């Protein structure tokens, strides 16, 4: 287990040192959310109604833009060879790298979401459910995205291709993430929606581990 | 462990079998589609509500069925390729994807053409149209991934992993889209699944569906032949580079 | 030359390698005992790198098997992975980490002796706290080889280890390999300069020279 955390710690350290990858993702998130009022107009009622969707779609894009860097540097400098040969199973290494990806993308986005929600005039009662739905849903994005990032290793135009592969697979997380917030806005319990999100997250863990490791082994051949 | 049918495993034997089956499948497809079209367009009754518009169904519904069936076939072939590494399963899965994508595109286009007179708009975020759209994106992703590698073998295996992951995800996507649709869809929209379908419409529909299936088999056989030829070309080219 | 199966530590049996529909080598067999060094030679594309990756377990062989202390390395990868250290073409060195952090990460993951000792063995002790971004190509290569120095006694697989090394560093590498041999370690190395490692066995790949 300690090898797992060694890998998580290294990836987070790298992301933070490499000119603040977390800060870049966060900047992308904030700027994109701030663009929406320019696109749809400053009407508070309209903004409040679409706020949950805007924050969620932007969080999804923020997770996607950084996916290309998840495995590619390790493939290029030979680190992936050593990860595959280390006593840590490759499946666990995939999960460790997805967790590190979430810590530097999904987690900051989740923490910043109340601020963005306030800017978009989201109903105060829905701020909590939005943050919780992001906290549960964004790890599933990092995991599913990890499969895509592993599959496109060695492909031509891998970055754009990765987006094409993973964005349709993000639909369920998006649907249940937003529906929980909308339930809260309508005065209904958000918990059932969040529990379904949690179920998707649980299912994504083994899927990402096995499919991701299979894709990495393929990339190493 | 049961293996992929051994009688089909060798490419040469498969080619012999495919050459024998192809004329029959083609003739069957032409016959069924011919009869089905005349039946559906000329003799089946118009709908009491939708009038002649309902005849779009005879293309739309079989296309949507085939779109899903193709994905299921592709995912099953991909899984068997990943487990047993039969070249033929890879060739067939790859050959299946563009056909499935075409069926999906036909289902989407006819669906939106049907939508205009019945719903008053070419595109409605109906649960079925939306999940078929997601299926279409998965097909596009699969084809893009299979073609994105310099080494065909790599592309085939990556695409096979994606097909299996997609097969696990598709029911979840379908479930989430249904859920989303019932949250957002205004109740006034006419649903496709209205009254149970009458025999005078069902039989031409099933004829068309059988015709589509025969057409799929015929095109699949031709495409597998093409994929297998493309693979041989690549192997021979590599050998030449190595021999030089 | 001949090491019989009883004393062999690493045993390669009838190994066949196919890449992209092309056969690189077929039915390759050899056995290495404690302290043996096998130098792989051959022209570009003859399969030296593929053989190293096959033995390591990164590639699947078309046929044949690799045994470490009598156990198949594919069926039972555990003991093999703990005993083996691989240094490929590339240097898995992250520019954003210091030299010490880079090495500590791999030792933490793969296991091994002290970080400081390994840095010292490659003459990197003065550079330990510099970010790897400022290291030269030769210094990065030494950092890669320091991973091996931390794990003496098992099996080392090295792909052109002397690349970018100056004469002094190449001598350090030769000393390391000598110490590794003394501890009963086995070495497979693809190199153009096998003479530095003392008495070695040679395997020529790629048909007739």
XYZ file of C-alpha atoms in Angstrom:
674
model
C 0.000 0.000 0.000
C 2.848 2.395 0.665
C 3.999 2.128 -2.957
C 0.525 3.315 -3.976
C 0.792 6.457 -1.854
C 4.388 7.024 -2.982
C 3.078 7.248 -6.527
C 0.150 9.496 -5.571
C 2.489 11.819 -3.701
C 4.954 12.010 -6.582
C 2.251 12.839 -9.133
C 0.732 15.544 -6.947
C 4.180 17.017 -6.272
C 4.934 17.025 -9.984
C 1.617 18.671 -10.827
C 2.138 21.359 -8.232
C 5.757 22.054 -9.184
C 5.253 21.938 -12.925
C 4.152 25.585 -13.018
C 1.093 24.701 -10.977
C -0.943 22.349 -13.110
C -3.683 22.595 -10.505
C -3.656 26.383 -10.790
C -3.930 26.171 -14.589
C -6.918 23.833 -14.431
C -8.541 26.064 -11.873
C -7.891 29.129 -14.035
C -9.481 27.380 -16.997
C -12.488 26.512 -14.855
C -12.978 30.025 -13.509
C -12.519 31.784 -16.852
C -14.860 29.417 -18.679
C -17.598 29.762 -16.072
C -17.189 33.547 -16.202
C -17.698 33.471 -19.983
C -21.254 32.146 -19.728
C -22.879 35.410 -18.576
C -21.321 37.056 -21.644
C -22.890 34.393 -23.809
C -26.385 34.190 -22.325
C -26.791 37.636 -20.769
C -26.659 38.863 -17.152
C -30.280 38.027 -16.232
C -29.993 36.605 -12.671
C -33.050 34.377 -13.053
C -31.677 32.716 -16.184
C -28.168 32.391 -14.752
C -29.516 30.901 -11.535
C -31.467 28.337 -13.512
C -28.515 27.172 -15.628
C -25.805 27.612 -12.959
C -25.608 23.952 -11.943
C -25.313 22.803 -15.548
C -22.716 25.440 -16.374
C -20.527 24.581 -13.387
C -20.828 20.849 -14.103
C -20.092 21.056 -17.832
C -17.130 23.306 -17.134
C -15.826 20.949 -14.457
C -16.072 18.148 -17.005
C -14.104 20.136 -19.590
C -11.508 21.091 -16.974
C -11.033 17.398 -16.165
C -10.685 16.585 -19.867
C -8.096 19.204 -20.849
C -5.600 17.876 -18.327
C -6.119 14.199 -19.191
C -3.578 14.225 -21.974
C -0.810 14.754 -19.400
C -1.923 11.864 -17.194
C 0.224 9.095 -18.743
C 2.019 10.673 -21.707
C 5.034 12.142 -19.855
C 5.549 8.817 -18.083
C 5.398 6.971 -21.385
C 7.865 9.322 -23.040
C 10.570 9.209 -20.360
C 10.328 5.467 -19.739
C 8.737 5.806 -16.287
C 5.770 3.760 -17.445
C 8.088 0.802 -18.176
C 9.304 0.863 -14.601
C 5.795 1.302 -13.202
C 4.698 -1.763 -15.163
C 7.681 -3.738 -13.812
C 7.445 -2.560 -10.218
C 5.954 -4.825 -7.555
C 2.919 -2.491 -7.434
C 0.280 -4.002 -9.769
C -0.308 -1.842 -12.824
C -4.020 -1.734 -11.967
C -3.172 -0.075 -8.653
C -0.773 2.301 -10.403
C -3.603 3.411 -12.720
C -5.847 4.085 -9.723
C -3.044 5.993 -7.991
C -2.510 8.207 -11.013
C -6.259 8.828 -11.395
C -6.465 9.745 -7.724
C -3.577 12.193 -8.170
C -5.341 13.631 -11.216
C -8.465 14.173 -9.139
C -6.506 15.800 -6.296
C -5.151 18.441 -8.671
C -8.255 18.949 -10.859
C -11.525 17.686 -9.380
C -10.795 18.623 -5.777
C -9.837 22.288 -6.433
C -12.841 22.641 -8.755
C -15.101 21.250 -6.026
C -13.657 23.597 -3.430
C -14.092 26.599 -5.697
C -17.602 25.684 -6.845
C -19.514 27.683 -4.172
C -17.759 30.834 -5.378
C -18.676 30.132 -8.998
C -22.227 29.225 -7.943
C -22.537 32.557 -6.148
C -21.254 34.406 -9.236
C -23.936 32.683 -11.297
C -26.579 33.512 -8.683
C -27.387 29.907 -7.856
C -29.969 29.516 -5.100
C -28.095 29.516 -1.759
C -29.756 26.274 -0.662
C -28.249 24.476 -3.661
C -24.587 25.443 -2.976
C -24.051 22.518 -0.621
C -25.586 19.886 -2.930
C -23.556 21.289 -5.860
C -20.289 20.922 -3.935
C -21.217 17.434 -2.729
C -22.295 16.293 -6.199
C -18.965 17.549 -7.592
C -17.050 15.862 -4.781
C -18.675 12.520 -5.607
C -18.844 12.923 -9.383
C -15.436 14.350 -10.324
C -13.473 11.283 -9.102
C -15.582 9.236 -11.537
C -14.544 11.678 -14.279
C -10.857 11.208 -13.440
C -11.263 7.423 -13.493
C -13.229 7.193 -16.746
C -10.957 9.819 -18.245
C -7.964 7.740 -17.217
C -9.172 4.914 -19.471
C -9.361 7.330 -22.408
C -5.954 8.817 -21.641
C -4.406 5.334 -21.522
C -6.098 4.242 -24.753
C -4.811 7.152 -26.832
C -1.160 6.716 -25.806
C 0.866 6.463 -28.984
C -2.054 7.571 -31.165
C -1.903 10.442 -33.596
C -3.646 13.601 -32.269
C -4.156 11.816 -28.947
C -5.392 14.849 -27.015
C -8.404 15.641 -29.214
C -9.125 11.948 -29.652
C -9.192 11.454 -25.889
C -11.934 14.085 -25.591
C -14.003 12.383 -28.281
C -13.683 9.045 -26.468
C -14.431 10.088 -22.917
C -16.970 12.910 -23.190
C -19.876 10.606 -24.211
C -18.961 8.335 -21.295
C -19.280 11.327 -18.933
C -23.015 11.751 -19.695
C -24.306 9.715 -16.700
C -22.125 11.561 -14.180
C -23.247 14.885 -15.640
C -26.936 13.935 -15.595
C -26.996 12.798 -11.976
C -24.652 15.551 -10.802
C -26.923 18.258 -12.162
C -30.204 16.548 -11.272
C -29.213 16.431 -7.601
C -28.649 20.185 -7.559
C -31.901 20.799 -9.407
C -33.765 18.666 -6.891
C -32.307 20.813 -4.117
C -33.381 23.951 -5.973
C -36.915 22.558 -6.156
C -36.904 21.835 -2.416
C -36.564 18.070 -2.887
C -33.887 15.821 -1.356
C -30.664 15.666 -3.392
C -29.439 12.511 -1.685
C -30.960 9.901 -4.065
C -29.229 11.557 -7.029
C -25.938 11.723 -5.198
C -26.222 8.078 -4.198
C -26.598 7.091 -7.863
C -23.509 9.189 -8.612
C -21.715 7.319 -5.836
C -22.797 4.012 -7.390
C -21.325 5.124 -10.738
C -18.107 6.064 -8.944
C -17.910 2.642 -7.299
C -18.431 0.941 -10.665
C -15.805 3.169 -12.298
C -13.037 2.024 -9.934
C -12.631 -1.577 -11.182
C -13.459 -0.589 -14.764
C -10.723 2.046 -14.815
C -8.242 -0.242 -13.072
C -8.606 -3.148 -15.498
C -9.306 -1.290 -18.738
C -6.658 1.338 -17.948
C -4.010 -1.260 -17.098
C -4.849 -3.258 -20.246
C -4.485 -0.111 -22.343
C -1.150 0.764 -20.691
C 0.250 -2.730 -21.300
C -0.736 -2.323 -24.913
C 1.043 1.036 -25.090
C 4.243 -0.530 -23.712
C 4.442 -3.273 -26.347
C -13.124 -22.635 -21.753
C -15.150 -22.536 -24.986
C -13.206 -20.966 -27.783
C -14.178 -18.827 -30.730
C -15.647 -21.214 -33.337
C -12.655 -23.115 -34.612
C -14.171 -23.689 -38.024
C -13.920 -19.924 -38.535
C -10.598 -19.367 -36.864
C -8.392 -19.785 -39.892
C -8.581 -16.874 -42.333
C -8.423 -19.151 -45.383
C -11.305 -21.310 -44.206
C -13.258 -18.256 -43.274
C -12.724 -16.802 -46.755
C -14.034 -19.997 -48.368
C -17.089 -19.943 -46.122
C -17.642 -16.244 -46.677
C -17.511 -16.638 -50.474
C -20.230 -19.295 -50.208
C -22.465 -17.308 -47.859
C -22.106 -13.896 -49.510
C -24.321 -14.479 -52.599
C -27.083 -15.929 -50.439
C -26.938 -13.091 -47.929
C -26.939 -10.493 -50.718
C -29.871 -12.108 -52.496
C -31.768 -12.434 -49.239
C -31.122 -8.769 -48.377
C -32.240 -7.581 -51.835
C -35.354 -9.763 -51.769
C -36.434 -8.886 -48.229
C -35.732 -5.186 -48.605
C -37.555 -5.109 -51.973
C -40.626 -6.894 -50.657
C -40.509 -4.994 -47.366
C -40.277 -1.576 -49.035
C -43.163 -2.214 -51.433
C -45.228 -3.628 -48.552
C -44.374 -0.795 -46.173
C -44.783 2.056 -48.633
C -47.621 0.704 -50.746
C -49.763 -1.671 -48.763
C -49.354 -1.146 -45.040
C -52.138 1.035 -43.612
C -51.476 4.722 -42.742
C -51.577 5.588 -39.042
C -54.898 6.973 -37.825
C -53.083 9.906 -36.214
C -49.867 10.365 -38.197
C -51.124 9.421 -41.665
C -48.490 8.355 -44.185
C -45.724 9.842 -42.023
C -45.671 6.623 -40.047
C -44.014 4.906 -43.015
C -40.703 6.413 -41.864
C -40.909 3.837 -39.107
C -40.177 0.994 -41.532
C -36.710 2.424 -42.088
C -36.159 4.107 -38.749
C -36.969 1.277 -36.363
C -34.947 -1.473 -38.110
C -32.023 0.945 -38.427
C -32.163 1.687 -34.691
C -32.358 -2.033 -33.886
C -29.380 -2.763 -36.104
C -27.455 0.142 -34.559
C -27.721 -1.547 -31.180
C -27.245 -5.060 -32.485
C -24.055 -4.038 -34.318
C -22.630 -2.579 -31.128
C -23.464 -5.743 -29.209
C -21.806 -7.865 -31.920
C -18.786 -5.564 -31.977
C -18.408 -5.640 -28.190
C -18.727 -9.433 -28.077
C -16.154 -9.830 -30.866
C -13.824 -7.356 -29.132
C -14.067 -9.202 -25.828
C -13.329 -12.516 -27.516
C -10.384 -10.922 -29.348
C -8.939 -9.599 -26.080
C -9.316 -12.981 -24.384
C -8.458 -15.454 -27.152
C -6.538 -13.170 -29.551
C -8.227 -14.483 -32.683
C -7.273 -12.237 -35.581
C -10.639 -12.858 -37.185
C -12.532 -11.425 -34.199
C -10.460 -8.249 -34.519
C -11.138 -8.010 -38.254
C -14.864 -8.570 -37.762
C -15.137 -6.050 -34.906
C -13.340 -3.406 -36.957
C -15.454 -4.208 -40.008
C -18.621 -3.932 -37.916
C -18.005 -0.434 -36.561
C -18.567 1.674 -39.713
C -21.651 -0.370 -40.625
C -23.062 0.204 -37.158
C -22.226 3.887 -37.391
C -24.112 4.087 -40.692
C -27.177 2.356 -39.232
C -27.002 4.793 -36.303
C -26.761 7.761 -38.662
C -29.746 6.457 -40.649
C -31.717 6.046 -37.421
C -30.842 9.611 -36.348
C -31.635 11.167 -39.730
C -34.917 9.324 -40.233
C -35.779 10.023 -36.606
C -35.373 13.762 -37.082
C -37.266 13.665 -40.403
C -40.053 11.839 -38.622
C -39.848 14.327 -35.768
C -40.620 17.349 -37.951
C -44.245 16.435 -38.770
C -44.987 14.666 -35.466
C -43.167 16.855 -32.940
C -42.966 20.036 -35.018
C -39.156 20.125 -34.856
C -36.305 18.268 -36.515
C -34.569 17.676 -33.245
C -36.202 17.008 -29.921
C -34.192 15.886 -26.910
C -36.234 12.752 -26.713
C -34.725 10.038 -24.547
C -34.339 7.584 -27.421
C -32.881 10.050 -29.890
C -30.444 11.230 -27.239
C -29.214 7.776 -26.318
C -28.858 6.894 -29.999
C -26.816 10.090 -30.377
C -24.554 8.938 -27.539
C -24.227 5.566 -29.287
C -23.258 7.389 -32.487
C -20.488 9.252 -30.611
C -19.197 5.930 -29.261
C -19.038 4.519 -32.798
C -17.175 7.605 -34.003
C -14.733 7.329 -31.114
C -14.172 3.647 -31.833
C -13.455 4.242 -35.523
C -11.205 7.217 -34.780
C -9.222 5.223 -32.215
C -8.879 2.149 -34.450
C -7.429 4.337 -37.196
C -5.211 6.544 -35.055
C -2.202 4.232 -34.771
C 0.582 3.609 -37.249
C 0.413 -0.050 -36.264
C -2.983 -1.565 -37.193
C -2.692 -4.264 -34.553
C -2.283 -1.629 -31.822
C -5.314 0.264 -33.105
C -7.382 -2.899 -33.151
C -6.551 -3.807 -29.578
C -7.070 -0.279 -28.237
C -10.422 -0.088 -30.040
C -11.372 -3.495 -28.634
C -10.765 -2.271 -25.071
C -12.859 0.808 -25.846
C -15.686 -1.301 -27.287
C -15.851 -3.379 -24.110
C -15.728 -0.286 -21.875
C -18.471 1.261 -24.015
C -20.622 -1.855 -23.692
C -20.359 -1.608 -19.907
C -21.212 2.087 -20.059
C -24.027 2.040 -22.600
C -26.731 0.738 -20.237
C -25.694 3.376 -17.678
C -25.848 6.072 -20.361
C -29.264 4.816 -21.463
C -30.516 4.758 -17.876
C -29.229 8.260 -17.170
C -30.715 9.679 -20.374
C -34.138 8.187 -19.570
C -33.936 9.681 -16.092
C -32.839 13.057 -17.434
C -35.571 12.996 -20.044
C -38.375 12.359 -17.570
C -37.080 15.313 -15.528
C -36.987 17.719 -18.421
C -39.344 16.506 -21.120
C -42.655 18.374 -21.357
C -45.491 15.870 -21.090
C -47.236 17.054 -24.249
C -44.827 15.373 -26.627
C -46.242 12.456 -28.510
C -44.457 9.283 -27.494
C -43.448 6.723 -30.054
C -44.563 3.856 -27.888
C -48.247 4.601 -28.167
C -50.742 1.833 -28.793
C -49.441 -1.671 -29.397
C -48.515 -2.134 -33.011
C -51.058 -3.840 -35.272
C -50.192 -6.918 -37.318
C -50.711 -5.084 -40.609
C -47.778 -2.840 -39.626
C -45.789 -5.395 -37.657
C -45.222 -7.848 -40.510
C -43.789 -5.341 -43.014
C -41.681 -3.970 -40.155
C -40.270 -7.414 -39.346
C -39.630 -8.044 -43.057
C -37.655 -4.827 -43.239
C -35.766 -5.725 -40.054
C -34.841 -9.128 -41.500
C -33.750 -7.381 -44.700
C -31.537 -5.000 -42.725
C -30.000 -7.946 -40.874
C -29.247 -9.812 -44.115
C -27.800 -6.604 -45.552
C -25.581 -6.290 -42.470
C -24.272 -9.835 -42.891
C -23.513 -9.263 -46.584
C -21.709 -5.949 -46.030
C -19.875 -7.371 -43.016
C -18.497 -10.267 -45.083
C -17.274 -7.889 -47.790
C -15.713 -5.574 -45.241
C -13.968 -8.410 -43.354
C -12.425 -9.453 -46.645
C -11.261 -5.885 -47.168
C -9.887 -5.560 -43.634
C -8.041 -8.836 -43.996
C -6.532 -7.711 -47.304
C -5.463 -4.397 -45.746
C -3.812 -6.304 -42.925
C -1.909 -8.547 -45.329
C -0.735 -5.478 -47.242
C 0.616 -3.989 -44.049
C 2.407 -7.174 -43.029
C 3.964 -7.547 -46.493
C 5.053 -3.903 -46.515
C 6.731 -4.345 -43.152
C 8.465 -7.515 -44.337
C 9.824 -5.643 -47.321
C 11.124 -2.861 -45.117
C 12.783 -5.470 -42.926
C 14.254 -7.363 -45.873
C 15.769 -4.281 -47.492
C 30.014 -20.956 -21.893
C 27.688 -23.694 -20.868
C 25.780 -23.244 -17.646
C 23.616 -26.204 -16.886
C 20.063 -25.810 -15.651
C 21.002 -26.753 -12.108
C 23.283 -23.735 -11.510
C 21.453 -21.326 -13.812
C 19.806 -18.329 -12.161
C 18.264 -16.826 -15.286
C 17.198 -19.261 -17.929
C 15.826 -18.303 -21.346
C 14.341 -21.137 -23.351
C 13.336 -21.124 -27.044
C 12.377 -17.462 -27.005
C 10.770 -16.158 -30.206
C 9.995 -12.512 -30.811
C 7.638 -11.120 -33.423
C 7.074 -7.426 -33.918
C 4.612 -6.026 -36.415
C 4.211 -9.343 -38.196
C 7.992 -9.746 -38.540
C 10.166 -12.313 -36.768
C 13.104 -10.674 -35.015
C 14.631 -13.814 -33.574
C 13.483 -17.366 -32.982
C 14.259 -20.198 -30.560
C 16.768 -18.207 -28.571
C 18.074 -20.047 -25.527
C 20.688 -19.220 -22.938
C 21.295 -19.713 -19.231
C 23.178 -17.392 -16.911
C 24.702 -18.345 -13.577
C 25.630 -16.119 -10.634
C 28.053 -13.375 -11.671
C 27.522 -13.813 -15.391
C 27.387 -10.858 -17.765
C 25.785 -11.356 -21.157
C 26.519 -8.674 -23.753
C 23.971 -8.378 -26.558
C 25.337 -7.286 -29.909
C 23.825 -6.739 -33.310
C 22.899 -4.068 -35.854
C 20.017 -1.638 -35.371
C 16.660 -3.388 -35.467
C 18.155 -6.802 -34.706
C 16.072 -7.073 -31.540
C 18.465 -6.185 -28.705
C 15.967 -3.836 -27.082
C 13.101 -6.253 -27.754
C 15.030 -9.086 -26.095
C 15.656 -6.975 -22.991
C 11.987 -5.944 -22.852
C 10.912 -9.564 -23.364
C 13.109 -10.813 -20.549
C 11.937 -7.965 -18.306
C 8.317 -8.880 -18.979
C 7.236 -5.738 -20.846
C 6.658 -7.679 -24.057
C 4.867 -10.980 -24.514
C 6.957 -13.556 -26.405
C 5.501 -15.266 -29.481
C 6.894 -18.471 -27.988
C 9.257 -19.611 -25.262
C 9.730 -18.798 -21.617
C 11.963 -17.026 -19.138
C 12.729 -18.557 -15.751
C 14.210 -16.813 -12.728
C 15.533 -19.225 -10.120
C 13.433 -21.956 -11.691
C 10.172 -20.011 -11.736
C 8.450 -18.771 -14.862
C 8.560 -14.970 -14.794
C 5.189 -14.577 -16.510
C 3.298 -17.057 -14.357
C 4.892 -15.836 -11.147
C 6.046 -12.267 -11.682
C 6.386 -11.448 -7.973
C 9.870 -12.833 -7.144
C 11.210 -11.776 -10.543
C 10.075 -8.185 -10.175
C 11.603 -7.886 -6.747
C 14.919 -9.238 -8.044
C 15.126 -7.392 -11.356
C 16.193 -3.832 -12.176
C 15.651 -2.443 -15.651
C 17.368 0.559 -17.256
C 15.980 1.226 -20.721
C 16.918 3.716 -23.419
C 15.178 6.638 -21.754
C 15.986 8.241 -18.453
C 12.905 8.173 -16.233
C 13.948 11.396 -14.575
C 11.414 14.124 -13.757
C 12.916 17.605 -14.258
C 10.667 19.131 -11.579
C 12.040 16.864 -8.828
C 15.512 16.996 -7.325
C 17.958 14.209 -8.068
C 17.409 12.787 -4.596
C 13.599 12.941 -4.909
C 13.730 11.215 -8.279
C 15.781 8.356 -6.907
C 13.856 8.180 -3.622
C 10.607 7.782 -5.563
C 11.858 4.772 -7.512
C 13.461 3.179 -4.474
C 10.215 3.735 -2.554
C 8.289 2.039 -5.333
C 10.650 -0.778 -6.259
C 12.469 -1.284 -2.998
C 16.224 -1.032 -2.564
C 19.028 0.121 -0.317
C 19.836 3.664 0.747
C 19.281 6.602 -1.576
C 22.445 8.373 -0.445
C 24.623 5.356 -1.011
C 23.332 4.956 -4.543
C 23.844 8.643 -5.332
C 27.393 8.414 -4.009
C 28.117 5.315 -6.065
C 27.441 7.271 -9.249
C 29.181 10.428 -8.030
C 25.945 12.357 -7.751
C 26.143 13.182 -4.031
C 27.091 16.792 -4.748
C 24.115 17.255 -7.042
C 21.496 15.528 -4.882
C 19.435 18.598 -4.040
C 19.489 20.242 -7.447
C 16.392 20.008 -9.594
C 16.937 17.377 -12.273
C 16.041 20.004 -14.880
C 19.570 21.442 -14.582
C 21.355 18.096 -14.868
C 23.218 17.262 -18.065
C 22.360 14.258 -20.214
C 25.227 12.288 -18.669
C 24.179 13.198 -15.143
C 20.630 12.079 -15.871
C 21.956 8.801 -17.211
C 23.921 8.330 -13.995
C 20.767 9.055 -11.995
C 19.002 6.296 -13.941
C 21.814 3.866 -13.244
C 21.806 4.821 -9.554
C 18.497 2.919 -9.327
C 20.430 -0.221 -10.189
C 23.176 0.563 -7.723
C 20.535 0.612 -4.990
C 19.523 -2.947 -5.855
C 22.665 -5.092 -6.252
C 22.639 -8.854 -6.432
C 19.580 -9.593 -8.545
C 19.327 -9.273 -12.290
C 20.210 -6.058 -14.084
C 18.855 -5.387 -17.561
C 20.576 -2.433 -19.232
C 19.967 -0.936 -22.662
C 23.065 0.985 -23.813
C 23.939 2.161 -20.305
C 27.096 3.954 -21.430
C 25.140 6.394 -23.646
C 26.090 10.001 -22.760
C 28.549 8.843 -20.072
C 32.085 10.291 -19.938
C 35.095 8.079 -19.319
C 35.085 8.578 -15.556
C 31.412 7.682 -15.271
C 31.833 4.670 -17.527
C 34.551 3.478 -15.141
C 32.155 3.914 -12.195
C 29.594 1.848 -14.094
C 32.188 -0.871 -14.660
C 32.966 -0.853 -10.919
C 29.260 -1.150 -10.130
C 28.840 -4.100 -12.436
C 31.927 -5.740 -10.902
C 30.476 -5.321 -7.389
C 27.137 -6.639 -8.628
C 28.878 -9.717 -10.046
C 30.694 -10.293 -6.793
C 27.359 -10.477 -5.025
C 26.158 -13.130 -7.467
C 24.191 -10.724 -9.644
C 23.340 -11.448 -13.260
C 23.604 -8.799 -15.985
C 22.123 -8.523 -19.459
C 23.429 -5.530 -21.313
C 22.974 -4.248 -24.847
C 26.095 -2.279 -25.571
C 28.681 -1.552 -28.227
C 31.410 -1.524 -25.619
C 31.286 -4.781 -23.717
C 35.006 -4.745 -22.982
C 34.563 -2.555 -19.912
C 32.883 -5.333 -17.932
C 35.751 -7.784 -17.818
C 35.140 -11.375 -18.783
C 31.729 -11.523 -20.453
C 29.672 -13.763 -22.698
C 28.394 -12.372 -25.965
C 25.188 -12.990 -27.840
C 25.026 -11.810 -31.437
C 21.575 -11.017 -32.752
C 20.449 -10.242 -36.289
C 21.922 -13.179 -38.212
C 25.324 -13.049 -39.879
C 27.498 -10.036 -39.045
